[in-house]
CSV table of C-alpha atoms and ligand atoms in Angstrom, one decimal:
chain,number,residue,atom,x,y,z
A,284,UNK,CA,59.6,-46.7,-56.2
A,285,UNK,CA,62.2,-48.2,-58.8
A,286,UNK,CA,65.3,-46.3,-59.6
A,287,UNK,CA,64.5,-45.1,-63.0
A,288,UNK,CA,67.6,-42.9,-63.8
A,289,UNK,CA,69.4,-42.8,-67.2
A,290,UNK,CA,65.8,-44.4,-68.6
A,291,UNK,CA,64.8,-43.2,-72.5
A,292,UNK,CA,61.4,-42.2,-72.8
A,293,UNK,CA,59.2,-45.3,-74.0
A,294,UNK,CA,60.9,-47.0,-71.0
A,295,UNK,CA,60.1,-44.4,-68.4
A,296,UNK,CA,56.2,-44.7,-69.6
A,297,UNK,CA,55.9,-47.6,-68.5
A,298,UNK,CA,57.4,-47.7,-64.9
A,299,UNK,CA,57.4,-43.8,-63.9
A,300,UNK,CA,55.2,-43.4,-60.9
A,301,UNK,CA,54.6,-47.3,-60.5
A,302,UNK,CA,54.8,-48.5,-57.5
A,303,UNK,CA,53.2,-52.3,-56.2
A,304,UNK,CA,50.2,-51.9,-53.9
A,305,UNK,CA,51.8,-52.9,-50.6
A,306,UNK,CA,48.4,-55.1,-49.3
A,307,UNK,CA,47.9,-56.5,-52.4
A,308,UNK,CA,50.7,-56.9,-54.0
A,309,UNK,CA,48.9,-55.5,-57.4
A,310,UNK,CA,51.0,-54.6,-60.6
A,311,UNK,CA,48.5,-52.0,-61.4
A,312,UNK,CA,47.7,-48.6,-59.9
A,313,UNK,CA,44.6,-49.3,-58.0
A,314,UNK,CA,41.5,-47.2,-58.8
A,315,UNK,CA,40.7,-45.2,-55.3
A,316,UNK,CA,37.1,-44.8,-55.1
A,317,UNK,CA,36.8,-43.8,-51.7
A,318,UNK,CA,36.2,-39.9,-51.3
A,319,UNK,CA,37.8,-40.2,-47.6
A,320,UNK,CA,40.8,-41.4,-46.2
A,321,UNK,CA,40.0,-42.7,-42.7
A,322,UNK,CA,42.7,-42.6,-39.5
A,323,UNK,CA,42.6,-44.9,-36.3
A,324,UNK,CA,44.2,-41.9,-34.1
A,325,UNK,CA,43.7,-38.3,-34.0
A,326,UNK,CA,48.1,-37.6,-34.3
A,327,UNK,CA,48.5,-39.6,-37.2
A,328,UNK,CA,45.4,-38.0,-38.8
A,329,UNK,CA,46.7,-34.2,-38.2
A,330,UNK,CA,50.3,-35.5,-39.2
A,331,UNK,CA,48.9,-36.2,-42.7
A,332,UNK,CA,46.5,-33.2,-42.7
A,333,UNK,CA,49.3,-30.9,-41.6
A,334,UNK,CA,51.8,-32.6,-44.3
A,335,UNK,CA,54.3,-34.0,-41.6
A,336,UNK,CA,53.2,-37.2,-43.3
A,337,UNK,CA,52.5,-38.2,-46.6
A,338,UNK,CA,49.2,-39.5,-46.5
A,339,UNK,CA,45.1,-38.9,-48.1
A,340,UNK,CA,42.8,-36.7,-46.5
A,341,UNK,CA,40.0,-35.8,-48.8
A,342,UNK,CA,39.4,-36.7,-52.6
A,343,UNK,CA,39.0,-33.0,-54.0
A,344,UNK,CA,42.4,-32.7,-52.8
A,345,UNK,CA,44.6,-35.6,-53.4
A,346,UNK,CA,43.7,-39.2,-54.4
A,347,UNK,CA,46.5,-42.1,-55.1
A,348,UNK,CA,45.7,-43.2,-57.9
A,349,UNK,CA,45.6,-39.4,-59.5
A,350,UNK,CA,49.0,-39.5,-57.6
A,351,UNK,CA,50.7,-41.8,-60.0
A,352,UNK,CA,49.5,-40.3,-62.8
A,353,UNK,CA,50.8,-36.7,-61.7
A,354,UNK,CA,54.1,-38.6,-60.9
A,355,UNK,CA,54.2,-40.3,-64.2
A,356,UNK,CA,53.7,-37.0,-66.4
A,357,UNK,CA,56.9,-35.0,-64.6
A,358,UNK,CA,58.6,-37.8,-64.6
A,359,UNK,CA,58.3,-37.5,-68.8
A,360,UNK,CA,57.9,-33.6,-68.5
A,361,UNK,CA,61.7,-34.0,-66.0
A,362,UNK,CA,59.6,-31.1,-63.6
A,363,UNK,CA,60.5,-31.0,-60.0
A,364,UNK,CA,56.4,-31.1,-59.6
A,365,UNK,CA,53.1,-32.3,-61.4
A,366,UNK,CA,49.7,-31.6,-60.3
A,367,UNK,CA,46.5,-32.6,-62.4
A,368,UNK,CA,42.9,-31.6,-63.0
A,369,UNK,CA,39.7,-33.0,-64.0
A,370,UNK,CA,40.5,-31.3,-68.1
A,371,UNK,CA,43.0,-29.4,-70.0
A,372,UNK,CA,41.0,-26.5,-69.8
A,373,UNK,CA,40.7,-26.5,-65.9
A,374,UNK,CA,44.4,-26.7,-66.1
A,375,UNK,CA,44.7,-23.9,-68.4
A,376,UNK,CA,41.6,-21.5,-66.5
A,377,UNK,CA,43.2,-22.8,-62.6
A,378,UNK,CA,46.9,-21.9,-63.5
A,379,UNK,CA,46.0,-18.3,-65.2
A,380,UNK,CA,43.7,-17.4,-62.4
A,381,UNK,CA,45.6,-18.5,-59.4
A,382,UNK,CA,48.9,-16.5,-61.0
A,383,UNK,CA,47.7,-13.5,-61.9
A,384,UNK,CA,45.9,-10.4,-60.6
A,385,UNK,CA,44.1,-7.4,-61.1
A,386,UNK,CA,46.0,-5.1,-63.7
A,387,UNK,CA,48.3,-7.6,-64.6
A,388,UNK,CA,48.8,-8.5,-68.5
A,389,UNK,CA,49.6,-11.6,-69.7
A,390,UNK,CA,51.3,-11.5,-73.5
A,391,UNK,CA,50.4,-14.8,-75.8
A,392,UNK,CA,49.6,-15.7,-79.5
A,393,UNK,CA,46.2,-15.7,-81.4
A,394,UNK,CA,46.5,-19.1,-82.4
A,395,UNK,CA,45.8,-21.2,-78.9
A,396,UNK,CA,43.5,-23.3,-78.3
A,397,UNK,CA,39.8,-22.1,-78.8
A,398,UNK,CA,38.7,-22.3,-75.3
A,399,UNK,CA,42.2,-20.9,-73.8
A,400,UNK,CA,41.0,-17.6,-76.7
A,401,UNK,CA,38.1,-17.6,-74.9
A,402,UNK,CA,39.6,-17.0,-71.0
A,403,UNK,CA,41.5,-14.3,-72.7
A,404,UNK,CA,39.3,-12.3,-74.6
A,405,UNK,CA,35.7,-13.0,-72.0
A,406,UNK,CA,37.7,-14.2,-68.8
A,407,UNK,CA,40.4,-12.4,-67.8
A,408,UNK,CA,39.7,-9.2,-68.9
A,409,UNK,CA,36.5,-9.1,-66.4
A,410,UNK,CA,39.2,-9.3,-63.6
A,411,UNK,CA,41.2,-6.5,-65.1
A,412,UNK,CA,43.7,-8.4,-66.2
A,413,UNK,CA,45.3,-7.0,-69.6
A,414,UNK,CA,46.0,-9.1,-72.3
A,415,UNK,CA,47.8,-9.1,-75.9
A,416,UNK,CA,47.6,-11.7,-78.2
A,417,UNK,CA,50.1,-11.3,-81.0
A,418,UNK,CA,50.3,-12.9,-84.5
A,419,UNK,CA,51.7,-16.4,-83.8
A,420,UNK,CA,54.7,-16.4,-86.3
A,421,UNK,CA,55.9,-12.3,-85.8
A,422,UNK,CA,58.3,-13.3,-82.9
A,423,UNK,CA,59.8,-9.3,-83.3
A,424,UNK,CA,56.2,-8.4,-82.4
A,425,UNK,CA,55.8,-10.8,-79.7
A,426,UNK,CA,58.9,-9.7,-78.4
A,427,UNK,CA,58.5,-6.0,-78.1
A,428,UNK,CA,54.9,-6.6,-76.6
A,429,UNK,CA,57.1,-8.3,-73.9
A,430,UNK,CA,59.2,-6.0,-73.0
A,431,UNK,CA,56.6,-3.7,-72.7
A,432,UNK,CA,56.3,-5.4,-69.3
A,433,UNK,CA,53.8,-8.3,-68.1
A,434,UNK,CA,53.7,-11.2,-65.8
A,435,UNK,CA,52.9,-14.3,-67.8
A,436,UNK,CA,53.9,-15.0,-71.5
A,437,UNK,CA,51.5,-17.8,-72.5
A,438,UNK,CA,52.5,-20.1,-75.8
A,439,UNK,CA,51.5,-23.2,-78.0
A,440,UNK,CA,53.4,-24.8,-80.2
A,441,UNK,CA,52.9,-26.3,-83.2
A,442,UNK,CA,49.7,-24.5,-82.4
A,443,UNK,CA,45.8,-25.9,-83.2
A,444,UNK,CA,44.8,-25.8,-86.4
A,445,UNK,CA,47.1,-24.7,-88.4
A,446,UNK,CA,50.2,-26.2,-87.3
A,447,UNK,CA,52.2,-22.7,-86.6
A,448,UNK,CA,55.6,-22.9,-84.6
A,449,UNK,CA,56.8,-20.3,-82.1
A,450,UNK,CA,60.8,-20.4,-80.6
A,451,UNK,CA,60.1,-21.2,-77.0
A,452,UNK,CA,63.6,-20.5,-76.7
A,453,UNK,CA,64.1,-17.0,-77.5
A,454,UNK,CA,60.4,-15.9,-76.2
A,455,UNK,CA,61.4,-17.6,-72.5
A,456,UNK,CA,64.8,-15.2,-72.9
A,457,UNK,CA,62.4,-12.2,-73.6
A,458,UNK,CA,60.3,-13.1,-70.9
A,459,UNK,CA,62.8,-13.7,-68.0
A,460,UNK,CA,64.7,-10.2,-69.0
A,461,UNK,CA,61.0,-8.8,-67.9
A,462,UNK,CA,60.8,-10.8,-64.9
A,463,UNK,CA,57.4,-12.3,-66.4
A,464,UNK,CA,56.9,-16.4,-66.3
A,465,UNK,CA,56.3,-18.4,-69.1
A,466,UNK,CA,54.0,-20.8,-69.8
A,467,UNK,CA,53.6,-23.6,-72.5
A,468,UNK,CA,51.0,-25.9,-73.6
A,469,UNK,CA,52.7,-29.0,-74.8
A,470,UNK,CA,49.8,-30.7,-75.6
A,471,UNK,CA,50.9,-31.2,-79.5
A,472,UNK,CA,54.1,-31.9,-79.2
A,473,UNK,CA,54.1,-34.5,-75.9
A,474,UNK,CA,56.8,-34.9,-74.0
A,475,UNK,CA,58.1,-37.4,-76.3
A,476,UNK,CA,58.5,-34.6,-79.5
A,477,UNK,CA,59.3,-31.7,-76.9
A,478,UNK,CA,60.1,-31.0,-73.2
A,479,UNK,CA,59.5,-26.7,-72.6
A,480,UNK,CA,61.2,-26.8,-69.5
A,481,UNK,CA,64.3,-27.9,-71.4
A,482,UNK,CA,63.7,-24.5,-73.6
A,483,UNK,CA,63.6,-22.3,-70.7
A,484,UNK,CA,59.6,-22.2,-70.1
A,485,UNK,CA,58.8,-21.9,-66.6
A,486,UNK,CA,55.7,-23.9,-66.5
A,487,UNK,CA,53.7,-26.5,-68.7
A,488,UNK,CA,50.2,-27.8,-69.7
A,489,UNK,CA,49.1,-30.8,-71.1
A,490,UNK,CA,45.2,-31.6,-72.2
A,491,UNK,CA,45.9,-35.4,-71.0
A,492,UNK,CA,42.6,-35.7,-72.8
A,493,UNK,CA,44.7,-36.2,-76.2
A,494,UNK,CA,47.8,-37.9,-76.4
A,495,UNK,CA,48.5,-38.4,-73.0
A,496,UNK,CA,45.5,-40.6,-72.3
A,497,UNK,CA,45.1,-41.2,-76.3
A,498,UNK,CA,42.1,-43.6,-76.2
A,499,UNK,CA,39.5,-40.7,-76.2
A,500,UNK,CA,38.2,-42.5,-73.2
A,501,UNK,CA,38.8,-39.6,-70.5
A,502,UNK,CA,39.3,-36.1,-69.9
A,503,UNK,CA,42.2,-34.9,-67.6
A,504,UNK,CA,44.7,-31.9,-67.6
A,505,UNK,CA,47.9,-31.5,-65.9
A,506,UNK,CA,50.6,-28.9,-65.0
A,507,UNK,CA,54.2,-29.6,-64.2
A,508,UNK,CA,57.1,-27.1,-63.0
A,509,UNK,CA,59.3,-25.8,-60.3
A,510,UNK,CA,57.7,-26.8,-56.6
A,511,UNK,CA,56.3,-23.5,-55.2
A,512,UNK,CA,54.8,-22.5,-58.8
A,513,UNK,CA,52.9,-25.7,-58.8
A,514,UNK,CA,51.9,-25.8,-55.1
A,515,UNK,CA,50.5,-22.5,-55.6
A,516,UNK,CA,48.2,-23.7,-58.5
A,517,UNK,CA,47.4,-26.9,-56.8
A,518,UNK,CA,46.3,-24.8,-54.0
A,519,UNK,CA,43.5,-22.6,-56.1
A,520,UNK,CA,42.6,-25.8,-57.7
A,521,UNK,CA,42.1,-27.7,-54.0
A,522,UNK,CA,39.0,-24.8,-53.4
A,523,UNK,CA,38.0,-24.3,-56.5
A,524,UNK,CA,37.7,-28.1,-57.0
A,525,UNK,CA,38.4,-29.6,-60.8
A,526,UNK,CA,39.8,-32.2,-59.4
A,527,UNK,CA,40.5,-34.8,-61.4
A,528,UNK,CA,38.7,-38.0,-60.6
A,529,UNK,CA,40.4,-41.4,-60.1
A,530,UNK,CA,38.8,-43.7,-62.8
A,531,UNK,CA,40.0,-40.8,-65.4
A,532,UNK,CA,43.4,-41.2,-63.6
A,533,UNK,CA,43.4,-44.4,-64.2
A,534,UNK,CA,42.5,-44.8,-67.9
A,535,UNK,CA,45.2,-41.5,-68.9
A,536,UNK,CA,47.9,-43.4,-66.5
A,537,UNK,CA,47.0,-47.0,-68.8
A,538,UNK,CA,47.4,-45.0,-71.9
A,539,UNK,CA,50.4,-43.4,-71.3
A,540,UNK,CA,52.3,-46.7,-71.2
A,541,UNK,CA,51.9,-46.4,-74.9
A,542,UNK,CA,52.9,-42.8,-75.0
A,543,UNK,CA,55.9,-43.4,-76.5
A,544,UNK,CA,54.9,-46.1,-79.3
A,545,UNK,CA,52.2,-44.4,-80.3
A,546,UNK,CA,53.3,-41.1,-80.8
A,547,UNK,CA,56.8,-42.4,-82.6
A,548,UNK,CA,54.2,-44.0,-85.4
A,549,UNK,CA,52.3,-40.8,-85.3
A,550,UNK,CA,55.2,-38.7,-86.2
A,551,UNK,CA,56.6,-41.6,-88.6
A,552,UNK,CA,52.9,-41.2,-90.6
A,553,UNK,CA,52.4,-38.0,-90.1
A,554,UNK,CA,54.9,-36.8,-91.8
A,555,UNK,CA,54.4,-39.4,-94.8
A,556,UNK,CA,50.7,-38.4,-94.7
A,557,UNK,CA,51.9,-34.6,-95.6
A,558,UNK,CA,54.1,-35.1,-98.2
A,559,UNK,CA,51.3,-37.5,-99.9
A,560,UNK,CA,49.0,-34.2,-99.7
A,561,UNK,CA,51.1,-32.4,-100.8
A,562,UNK,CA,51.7,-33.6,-103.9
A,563,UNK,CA,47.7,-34.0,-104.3
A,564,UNK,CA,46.4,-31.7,-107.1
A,565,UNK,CA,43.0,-31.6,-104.8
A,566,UNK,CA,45.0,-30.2,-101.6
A,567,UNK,CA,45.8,-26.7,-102.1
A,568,UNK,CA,47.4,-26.3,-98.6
A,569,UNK,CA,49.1,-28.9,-96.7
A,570,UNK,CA,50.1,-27.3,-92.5
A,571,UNK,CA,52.8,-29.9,-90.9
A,572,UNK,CA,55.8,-28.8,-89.4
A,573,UNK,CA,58.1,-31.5,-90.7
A,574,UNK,CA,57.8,-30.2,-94.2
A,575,UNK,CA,60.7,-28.5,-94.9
A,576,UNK,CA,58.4,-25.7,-96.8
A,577,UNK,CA,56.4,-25.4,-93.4
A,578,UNK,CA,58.0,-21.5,-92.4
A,579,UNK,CA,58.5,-22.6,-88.9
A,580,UNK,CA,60.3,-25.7,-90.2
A,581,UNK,CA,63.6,-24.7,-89.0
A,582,UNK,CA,62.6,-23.4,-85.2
A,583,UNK,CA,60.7,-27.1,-84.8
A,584,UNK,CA,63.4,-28.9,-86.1
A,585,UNK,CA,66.1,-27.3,-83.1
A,586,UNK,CA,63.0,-27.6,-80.2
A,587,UNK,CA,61.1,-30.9,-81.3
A,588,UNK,CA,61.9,-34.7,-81.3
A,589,UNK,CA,59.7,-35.2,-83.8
A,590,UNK,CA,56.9,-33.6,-85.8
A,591,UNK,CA,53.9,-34.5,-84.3
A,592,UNK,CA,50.9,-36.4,-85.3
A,593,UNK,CA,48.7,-33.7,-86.3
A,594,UNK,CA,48.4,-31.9,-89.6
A,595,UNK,CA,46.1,-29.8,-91.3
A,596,UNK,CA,45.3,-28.3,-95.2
A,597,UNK,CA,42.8,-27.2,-97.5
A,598,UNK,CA,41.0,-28.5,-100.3
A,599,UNK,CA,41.5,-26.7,-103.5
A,600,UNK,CA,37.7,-26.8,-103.8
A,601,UNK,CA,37.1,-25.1,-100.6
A,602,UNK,CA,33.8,-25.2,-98.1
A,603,UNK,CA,31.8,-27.5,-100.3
A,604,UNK,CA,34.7,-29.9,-101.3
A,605,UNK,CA,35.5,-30.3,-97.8
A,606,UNK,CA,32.0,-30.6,-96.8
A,607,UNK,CA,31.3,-33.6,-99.2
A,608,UNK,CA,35.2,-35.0,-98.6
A,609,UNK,CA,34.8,-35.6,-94.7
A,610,UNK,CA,32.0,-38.5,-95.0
A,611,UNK,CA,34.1,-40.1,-97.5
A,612,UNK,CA,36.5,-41.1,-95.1
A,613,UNK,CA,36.4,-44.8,-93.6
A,614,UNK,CA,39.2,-44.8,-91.3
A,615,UNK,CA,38.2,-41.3,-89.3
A,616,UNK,CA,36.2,-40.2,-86.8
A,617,UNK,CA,34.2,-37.0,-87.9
A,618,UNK,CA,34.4,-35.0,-84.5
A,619,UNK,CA,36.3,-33.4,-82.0
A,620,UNK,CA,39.5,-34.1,-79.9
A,621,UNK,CA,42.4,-35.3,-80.9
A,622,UNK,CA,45.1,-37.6,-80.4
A,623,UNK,CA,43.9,-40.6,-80.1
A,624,UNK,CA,44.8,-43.9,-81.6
A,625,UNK,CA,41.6,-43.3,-84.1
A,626,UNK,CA,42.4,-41.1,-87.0
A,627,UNK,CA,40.2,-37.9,-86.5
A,628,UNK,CA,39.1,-35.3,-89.0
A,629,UNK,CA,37.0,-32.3,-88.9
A,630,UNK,CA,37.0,-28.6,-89.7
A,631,UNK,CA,37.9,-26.1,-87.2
A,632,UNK,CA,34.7,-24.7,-86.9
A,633,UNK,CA,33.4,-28.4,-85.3
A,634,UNK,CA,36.5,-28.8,-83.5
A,635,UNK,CA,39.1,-26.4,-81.7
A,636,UNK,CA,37.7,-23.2,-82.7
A,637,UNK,CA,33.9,-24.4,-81.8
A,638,UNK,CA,33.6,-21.9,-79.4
A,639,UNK,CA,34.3,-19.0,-82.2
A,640,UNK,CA,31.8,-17.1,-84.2
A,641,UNK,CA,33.0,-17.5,-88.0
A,642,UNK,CA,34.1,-13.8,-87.9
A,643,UNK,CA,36.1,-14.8,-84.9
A,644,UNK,CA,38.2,-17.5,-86.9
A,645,UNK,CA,38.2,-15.6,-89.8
A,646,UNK,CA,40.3,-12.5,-88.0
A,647,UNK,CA,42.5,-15.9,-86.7
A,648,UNK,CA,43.2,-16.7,-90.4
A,649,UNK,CA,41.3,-20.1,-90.0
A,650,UNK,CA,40.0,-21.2,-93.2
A,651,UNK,CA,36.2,-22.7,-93.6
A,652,UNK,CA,38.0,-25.2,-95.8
A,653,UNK,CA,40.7,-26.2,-93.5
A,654,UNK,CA,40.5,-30.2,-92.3
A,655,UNK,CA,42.3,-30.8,-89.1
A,656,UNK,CA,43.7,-34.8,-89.2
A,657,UNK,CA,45.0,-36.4,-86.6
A,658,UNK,CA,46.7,-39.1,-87.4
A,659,UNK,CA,45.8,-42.2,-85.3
A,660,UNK,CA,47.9,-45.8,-85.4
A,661,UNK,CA,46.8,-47.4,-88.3
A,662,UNK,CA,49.6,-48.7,-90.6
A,663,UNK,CA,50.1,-45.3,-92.6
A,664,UNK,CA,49.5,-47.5,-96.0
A,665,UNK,CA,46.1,-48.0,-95.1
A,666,UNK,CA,45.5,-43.7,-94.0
A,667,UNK,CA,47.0,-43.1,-97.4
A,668,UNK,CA,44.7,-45.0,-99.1
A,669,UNK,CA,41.4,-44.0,-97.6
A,670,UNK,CA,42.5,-40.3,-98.5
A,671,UNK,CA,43.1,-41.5,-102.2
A,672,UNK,CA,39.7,-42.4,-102.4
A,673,UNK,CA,37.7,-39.5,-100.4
A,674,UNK,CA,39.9,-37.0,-102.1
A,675,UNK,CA,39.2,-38.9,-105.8
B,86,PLP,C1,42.0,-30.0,-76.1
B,86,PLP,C2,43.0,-28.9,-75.8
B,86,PLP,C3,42.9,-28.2,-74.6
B,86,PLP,C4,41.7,-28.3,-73.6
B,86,PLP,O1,41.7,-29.6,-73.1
B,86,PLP,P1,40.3,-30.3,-72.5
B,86,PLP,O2,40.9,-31.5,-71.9
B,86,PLP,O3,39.5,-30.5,-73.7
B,86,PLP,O4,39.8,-29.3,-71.5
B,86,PLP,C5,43.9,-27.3,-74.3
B,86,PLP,N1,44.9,-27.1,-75.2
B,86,PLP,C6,45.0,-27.8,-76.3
B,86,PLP,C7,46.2,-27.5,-77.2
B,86,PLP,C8,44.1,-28.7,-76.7
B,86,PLP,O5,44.2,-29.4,-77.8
């Protein structure tokens, strides 16, 4: 392994977790196919099945080329420990489950992600764990429904769709005064706009499906964080089995070379993309954090590097407008996901709030009108003026 100290961030993309294939000599991370791991000798075998030697026993367990990529993401994440799974949501379902309990209560916001609603409100609760999801932005609130007492304090920031910022900072203080752990989803931000453990989170989550991997080519999740925590986790996950496979490991690990580049331009257009809505007479909302009329402004300015690629607003002729906008657009793919070096578009009702009924997203605040765009790599000129001319 190289000595990759004192690196900056694009640099550390590229060569965290490398390391040549010692029979080949390969520059690449080899794609491990092989579900077994096979031993000439019965002590070295129960030296690498006991851990007394590093070592592959089984696939659902550990696989080297999954290794680099879980060595490449805390290596950007600077955890002590990474371990992976086979989506964002098995990271997010695998951590909550292995570190909670029966009667436990978990405090988050009601903006995450649609599918991590869904574990709170259908999931958890049918293990009798307790759970309160505060407004996003009311940090007082979310504060005082800590100190009530819980074990986990679960956040996302900017969160999905509309862009809304919580203080990781001050909610990790409120936490650790309760004894409880906290938990981010960094998935919007990336580790190049914003590192939670910095802020004082305890543990975090990426859906490597987006930017991480940023192709839209594979699914993959990941969690990264002090040793024990993350042992424990990769424990559950070992039994329960979303492993994730080594050809997905292999395609996130190739994309996140790019990490860096690609998100840099993201936040660079981004945030020229936003101010152009803005000032459209057609947009009557414009969501993006690096506005400096975005109320959470301020808080993502002291926590993130950079803005982020995603944005969101409503058109000032609501459903129908937005209905009849979307196909307009050349250069964006009408679907889910995000991240990728493709602009995408799409309503939250297609997209990260699929899995709610429309009374569900209407008690979330999410407009029917709302477009989600996430900004891919083309030159921003180009972005700008396919909007122009779906918006005209
Ligand atoms: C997509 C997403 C997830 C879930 O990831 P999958 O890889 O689709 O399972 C979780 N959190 C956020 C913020 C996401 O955008």
């Amino acid at each position: 392994m190289k000595n990759l100290k004192d690196l900056h961030t694009g640099s550390a993309c590229v060569w965290a977790g490398e390391s040549r294939d010692p029979s080949h000599r390969a520059t690449q991370a080899a794609v491990v196919h092989s579900v077994s791991f096979g031993y000439d000798d019965f002590d070295s075998w129960l030296d690498v099945a006991q851990g007394r030697a590093p070592g592959h026993i089984y696939g659902r367990n550990t696989n080297p080329t999954v290794e680099v990529f879980e060595e490449k993401i805390r290596f950007l994440e600077d955890a002590e420990a990474a371990t992976s799974f086979a989506t964002g949501m098995a990271a997010v379902s695998n951590t909550l489950l292995t570190l909670l309990s029966p009667n436990d209560r978990v405090v988050s916001i009601k903006d995450s992600y649609g599918g991590t609603s869904k574990v709170f409100l259908d999931i958890l609760p049918r293990f009798k764990i307790n759970v309160t999801l505060c407004d996003t932005t009311d940090h007082k609130e979310i504060e005082l429904e800590i100190a009530k007492g819980c074990q986990i304090v679960y956040l996302e920031s900017p969160t999905n769709p509309t862009l809304k910022v919580v203080d990781i900072e001050r909610l990790a203080r409120a936490a650790h005064d309760v004894g409880a752990l906290v938990i981010v989803d960094n998935t919007f931000a990336t580790p190049i706009n914003q590192n939670p453990l910095a802020l004082g989170a305890d543990l975090v989550i990426h859906s490597a499906t987006k930017y991480l991997g940023g192709h839209a080519d594979a699914l993959g999740g990941a969690l990264c964080g002090p040793r024990d925590l993350v042992k424990k986790v990769f424990g559950w996950r070992e039994i329960t089995g979303a492993t994730l496979g080594p050809m997905a490991a292999y395609l996130l690990l190739r994309g996140m070379k790019t990490l860096s580049l690609r998100v840099r331009h993201q936040n660079e257009s981004a945030g020229r993309i936003a101010a152009y809505l803005n000032s459209h007479s057609a947009v009557s909302a414009v969501y993006y954090p690096g506005l400096d009329t975005h109320p959470g402004h301020e808080i993502a300015k002291k926590q993130m590097r950079g803005f982020g690629g995603m944005l969101s607003f409503e058109l000032a002729g609501g459903f129908e407008a937005m209905k009849a906008f979307l196909p307009r657009l050349n250069l964006a793919n009408l679907t889910a996901n995000l991240g990728a070096v493709e602009t995408i578009v799409g309503p939250p009702a297609t997209t990260s709030h699929v899995e709610c009924t429309p009374e569900e997203r209407a008690k979330l605040g999410i407009s029917e009108a709302l477009v989600r765009y996430s900004v891919g790599i083309e030159d921003t000129e180009d972005l700008i003026a396919d909007l122009e001319q779906a918006l005209a």
